[in-house]
Tab-separated table of C-alpha atoms and ligand atoms in Angstrom:
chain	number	residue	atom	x	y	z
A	97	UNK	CA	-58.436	48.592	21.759
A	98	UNK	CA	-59.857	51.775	19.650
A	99	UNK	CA	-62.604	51.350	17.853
A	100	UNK	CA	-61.930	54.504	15.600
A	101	UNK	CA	-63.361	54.276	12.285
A	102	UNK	CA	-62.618	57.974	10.670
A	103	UNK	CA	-61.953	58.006	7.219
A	104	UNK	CA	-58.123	58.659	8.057
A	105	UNK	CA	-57.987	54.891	9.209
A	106	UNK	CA	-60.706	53.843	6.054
A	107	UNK	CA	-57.713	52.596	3.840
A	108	UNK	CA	-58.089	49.981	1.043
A	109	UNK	CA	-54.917	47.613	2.116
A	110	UNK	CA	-55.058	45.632	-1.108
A	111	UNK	CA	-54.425	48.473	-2.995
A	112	UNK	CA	-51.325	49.127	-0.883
A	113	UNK	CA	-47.739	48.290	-2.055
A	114	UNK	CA	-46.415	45.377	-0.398
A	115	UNK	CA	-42.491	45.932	0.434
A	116	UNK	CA	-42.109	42.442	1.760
A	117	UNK	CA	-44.119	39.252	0.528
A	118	UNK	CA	-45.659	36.669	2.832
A	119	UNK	CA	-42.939	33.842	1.318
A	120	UNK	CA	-39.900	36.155	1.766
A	121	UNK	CA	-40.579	36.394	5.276
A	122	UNK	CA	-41.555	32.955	5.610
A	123	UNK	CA	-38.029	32.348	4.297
A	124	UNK	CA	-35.801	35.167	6.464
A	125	UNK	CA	-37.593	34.114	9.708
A	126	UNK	CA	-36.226	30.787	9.069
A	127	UNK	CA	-32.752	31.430	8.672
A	128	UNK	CA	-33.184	33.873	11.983
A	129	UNK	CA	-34.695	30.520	13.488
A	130	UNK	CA	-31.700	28.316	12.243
A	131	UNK	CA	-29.181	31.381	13.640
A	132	UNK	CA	-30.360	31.889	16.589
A	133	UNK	CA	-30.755	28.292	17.694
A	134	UNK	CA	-26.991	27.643	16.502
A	135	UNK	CA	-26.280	30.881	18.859
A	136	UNK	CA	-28.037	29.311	21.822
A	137	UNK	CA	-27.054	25.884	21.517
A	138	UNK	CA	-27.195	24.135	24.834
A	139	UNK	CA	-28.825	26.819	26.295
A	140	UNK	CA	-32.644	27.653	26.787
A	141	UNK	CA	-33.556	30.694	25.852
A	142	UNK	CA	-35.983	32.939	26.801
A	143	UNK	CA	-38.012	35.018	24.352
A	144	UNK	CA	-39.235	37.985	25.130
A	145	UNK	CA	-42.116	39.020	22.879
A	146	UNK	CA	-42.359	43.259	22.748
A	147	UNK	CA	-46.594	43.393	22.317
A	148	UNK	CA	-48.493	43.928	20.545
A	149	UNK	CA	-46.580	44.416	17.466
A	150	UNK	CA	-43.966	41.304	17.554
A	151	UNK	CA	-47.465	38.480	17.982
A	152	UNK	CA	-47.319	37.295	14.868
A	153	UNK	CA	-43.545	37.247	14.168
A	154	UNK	CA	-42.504	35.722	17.482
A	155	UNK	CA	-44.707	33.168	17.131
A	156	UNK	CA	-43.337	32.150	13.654
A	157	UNK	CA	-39.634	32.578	14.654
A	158	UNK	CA	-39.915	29.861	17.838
A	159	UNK	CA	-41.219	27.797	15.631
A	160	UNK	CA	-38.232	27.697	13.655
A	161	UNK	CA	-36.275	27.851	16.783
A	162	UNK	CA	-35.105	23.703	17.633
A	163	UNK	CA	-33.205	24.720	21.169
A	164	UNK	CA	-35.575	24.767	24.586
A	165	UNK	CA	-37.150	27.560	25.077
A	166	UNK	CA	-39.647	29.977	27.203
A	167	UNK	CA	-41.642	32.593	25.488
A	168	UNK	CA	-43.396	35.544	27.648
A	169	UNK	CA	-44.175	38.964	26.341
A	170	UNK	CA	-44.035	42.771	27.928
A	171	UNK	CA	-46.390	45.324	26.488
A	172	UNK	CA	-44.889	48.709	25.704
A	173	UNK	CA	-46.624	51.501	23.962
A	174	UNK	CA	-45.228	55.067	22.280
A	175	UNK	CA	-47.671	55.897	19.219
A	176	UNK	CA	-50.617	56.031	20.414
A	177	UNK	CA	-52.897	55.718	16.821
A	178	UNK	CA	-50.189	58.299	15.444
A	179	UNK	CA	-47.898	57.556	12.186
A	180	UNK	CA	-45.215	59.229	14.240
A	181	UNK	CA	-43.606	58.072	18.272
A	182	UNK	CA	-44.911	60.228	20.603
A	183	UNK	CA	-41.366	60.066	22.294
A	184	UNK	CA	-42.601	58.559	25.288
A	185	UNK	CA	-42.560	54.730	26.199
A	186	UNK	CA	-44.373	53.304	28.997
A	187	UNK	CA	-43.917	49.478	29.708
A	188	UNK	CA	-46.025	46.612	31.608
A	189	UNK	CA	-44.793	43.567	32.826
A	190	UNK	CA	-44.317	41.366	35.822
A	191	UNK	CA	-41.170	39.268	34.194
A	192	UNK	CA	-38.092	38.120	36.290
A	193	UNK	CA	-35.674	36.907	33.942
A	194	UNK	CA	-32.515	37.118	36.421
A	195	UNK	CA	-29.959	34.399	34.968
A	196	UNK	CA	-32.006	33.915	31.343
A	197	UNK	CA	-30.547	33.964	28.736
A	198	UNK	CA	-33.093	36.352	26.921
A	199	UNK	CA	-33.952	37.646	23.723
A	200	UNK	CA	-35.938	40.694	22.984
A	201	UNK	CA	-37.961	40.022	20.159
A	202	UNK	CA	-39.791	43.394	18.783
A	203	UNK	CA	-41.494	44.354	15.347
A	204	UNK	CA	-39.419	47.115	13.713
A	205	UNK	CA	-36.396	48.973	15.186
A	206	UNK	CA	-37.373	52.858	14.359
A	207	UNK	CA	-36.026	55.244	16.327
A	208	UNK	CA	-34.832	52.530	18.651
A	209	UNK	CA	-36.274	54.587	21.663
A	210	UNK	CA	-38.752	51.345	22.626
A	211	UNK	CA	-35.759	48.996	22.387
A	212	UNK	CA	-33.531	50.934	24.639
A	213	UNK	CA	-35.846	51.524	27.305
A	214	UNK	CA	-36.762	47.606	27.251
A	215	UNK	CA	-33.374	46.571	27.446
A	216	UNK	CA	-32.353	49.198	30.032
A	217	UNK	CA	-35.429	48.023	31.921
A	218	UNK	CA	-34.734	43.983	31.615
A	219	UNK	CA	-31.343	44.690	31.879
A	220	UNK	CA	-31.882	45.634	35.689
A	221	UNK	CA	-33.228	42.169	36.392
A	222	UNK	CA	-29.547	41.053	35.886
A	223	UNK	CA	-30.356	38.429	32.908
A	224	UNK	CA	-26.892	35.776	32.315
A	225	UNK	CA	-27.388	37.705	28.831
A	226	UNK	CA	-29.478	39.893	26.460
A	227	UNK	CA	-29.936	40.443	22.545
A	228	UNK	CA	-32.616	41.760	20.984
A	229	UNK	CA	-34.322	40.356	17.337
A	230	UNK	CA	-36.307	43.088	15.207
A	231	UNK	CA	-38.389	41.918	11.886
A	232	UNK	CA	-37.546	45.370	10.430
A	233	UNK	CA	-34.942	47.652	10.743
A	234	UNK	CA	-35.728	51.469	9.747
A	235	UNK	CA	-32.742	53.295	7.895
A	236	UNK	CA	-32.879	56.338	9.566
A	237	UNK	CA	-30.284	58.692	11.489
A	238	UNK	CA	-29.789	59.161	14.842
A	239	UNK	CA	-31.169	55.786	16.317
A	240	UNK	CA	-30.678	55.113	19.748
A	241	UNK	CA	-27.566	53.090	20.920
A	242	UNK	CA	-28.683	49.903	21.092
A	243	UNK	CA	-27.500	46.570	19.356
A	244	UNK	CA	-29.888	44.557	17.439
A	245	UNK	CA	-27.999	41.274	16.693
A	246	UNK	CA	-30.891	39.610	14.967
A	247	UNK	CA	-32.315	41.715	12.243
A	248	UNK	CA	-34.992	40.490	9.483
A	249	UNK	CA	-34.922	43.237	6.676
A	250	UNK	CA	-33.875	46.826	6.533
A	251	UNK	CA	-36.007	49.141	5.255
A	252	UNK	CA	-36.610	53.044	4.191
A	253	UNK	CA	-37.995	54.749	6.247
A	254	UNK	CA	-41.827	54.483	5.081
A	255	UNK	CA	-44.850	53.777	7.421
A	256	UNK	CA	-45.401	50.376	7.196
A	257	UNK	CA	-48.257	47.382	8.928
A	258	UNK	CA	-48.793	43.795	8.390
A	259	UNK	CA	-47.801	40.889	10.115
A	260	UNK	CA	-48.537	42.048	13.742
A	261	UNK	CA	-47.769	46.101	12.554
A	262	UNK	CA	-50.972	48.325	12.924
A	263	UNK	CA	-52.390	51.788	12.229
A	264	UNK	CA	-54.592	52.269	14.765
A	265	UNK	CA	-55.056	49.072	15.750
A	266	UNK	CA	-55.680	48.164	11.915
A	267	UNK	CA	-54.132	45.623	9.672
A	268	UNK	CA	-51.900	43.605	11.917
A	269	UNK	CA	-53.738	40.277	10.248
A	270	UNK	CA	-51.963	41.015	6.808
A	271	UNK	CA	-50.093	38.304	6.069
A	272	UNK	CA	-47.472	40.535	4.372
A	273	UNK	CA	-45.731	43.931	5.525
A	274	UNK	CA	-47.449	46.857	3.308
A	275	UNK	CA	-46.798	50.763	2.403
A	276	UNK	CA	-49.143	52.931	3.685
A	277	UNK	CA	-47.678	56.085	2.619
B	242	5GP	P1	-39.177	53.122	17.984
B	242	5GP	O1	-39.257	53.291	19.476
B	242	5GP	O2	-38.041	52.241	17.522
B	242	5GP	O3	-39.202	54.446	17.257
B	242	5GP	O4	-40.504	52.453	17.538
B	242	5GP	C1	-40.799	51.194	17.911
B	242	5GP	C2	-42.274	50.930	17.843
B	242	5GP	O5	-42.976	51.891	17.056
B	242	5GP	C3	-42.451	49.622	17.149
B	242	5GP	O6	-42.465	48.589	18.074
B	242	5GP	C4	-43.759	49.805	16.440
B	242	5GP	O7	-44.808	49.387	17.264
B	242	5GP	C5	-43.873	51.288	16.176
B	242	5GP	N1	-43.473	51.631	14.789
B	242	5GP	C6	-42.345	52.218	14.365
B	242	5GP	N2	-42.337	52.358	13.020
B	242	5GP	C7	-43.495	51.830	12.599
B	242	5GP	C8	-44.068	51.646	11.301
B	242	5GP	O8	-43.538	51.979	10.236
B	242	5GP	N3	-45.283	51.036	11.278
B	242	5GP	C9	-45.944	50.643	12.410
B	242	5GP	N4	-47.113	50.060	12.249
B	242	5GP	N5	-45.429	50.794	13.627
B	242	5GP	C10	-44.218	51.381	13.723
């Protein structure tokens, strides 16, 4: 975890504009919840949580989830305490999901670079099927190709933390997604 405290990171988050109240997501992650167990009915489904940025919003979408389920997580890293993806995406995991029915559950869909290379990567394990859930969507061009069935909002493209989204390692405890530029 860093422990940087430069002024860069210094930022007064109540000040901030939030783009997304605690109550609206409160209210989206439900009706993901309600989809996605009507989606999986009589199946169990197995979550998997992309750390560290999807904590807080996987653990509030299975609870709105009424099917069976397993929940694990994979870490995967590609900013590095940058506003911007290094490019690069290095995973961790020891999951075997071969037969699951699984879904991908990650904070925001950017560039879609992290998503791709976690699906390629799962995909390998020969899973009965895959889908992947993102809290945010980023409007931008030139994502990767990859499908995101589940999607919570769609945004501009604007740095953004909150709800399990840091800068540095900053502000994931906010109950509410926030503007930092
Ligand atoms: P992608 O690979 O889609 O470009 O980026 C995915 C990862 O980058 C996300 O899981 C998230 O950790 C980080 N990321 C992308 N955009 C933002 C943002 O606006 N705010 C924060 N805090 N992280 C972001």
């Amino acid at each position: 975890m860093s422990t940087d405290s430069s002024p860069e990171t210094e930022i007064d988050i109540s000040k901030k504009e939030i783009l997304i109240s605690s109550s609206e997501i409160n209210q989206r992650v439900a009706q993901l919840g309600k989809e996605i167990s009507a989606d999986y009915q009589g199946r169990e489904l197995h979550l998997v949580g992309v750390l560290n940025g999807a904590f807080i919003f996987l653990a509030d979408l299975v609870r709105q989830i009424n099917i069976p389920c397993q929940i694990c997580f994979l870490q995967a890293s590609s900013y590095k305490d940058q506003k911007v993806s290094s490019g690069e995406v290095t995973l961790m995991h020891n999951l075997d999901l071969r037969g699951k029915d699984v879904l991908v559950v990650e904070d925001i869909f950017d560039t879609g670079l992290t998503l791709k290379y976690v699906m390629e990567d799962l995909l390998r394990q020969k899973p009965n099927s895959i889908e992947a859930c993102s809290l945010l969507n980023k409007k931008i061009p030139n994502k990767a190709e990859v499908t995101v069935k589940y999607i919570g909002f769609d945004i501009e493209d604007r740095f953004v933390v909150g709800y399990g989204l840091d800068f540095a390692e900053r502000y994931r405890e906010v109950p509410h997604i926030a503007c930092l530029d």
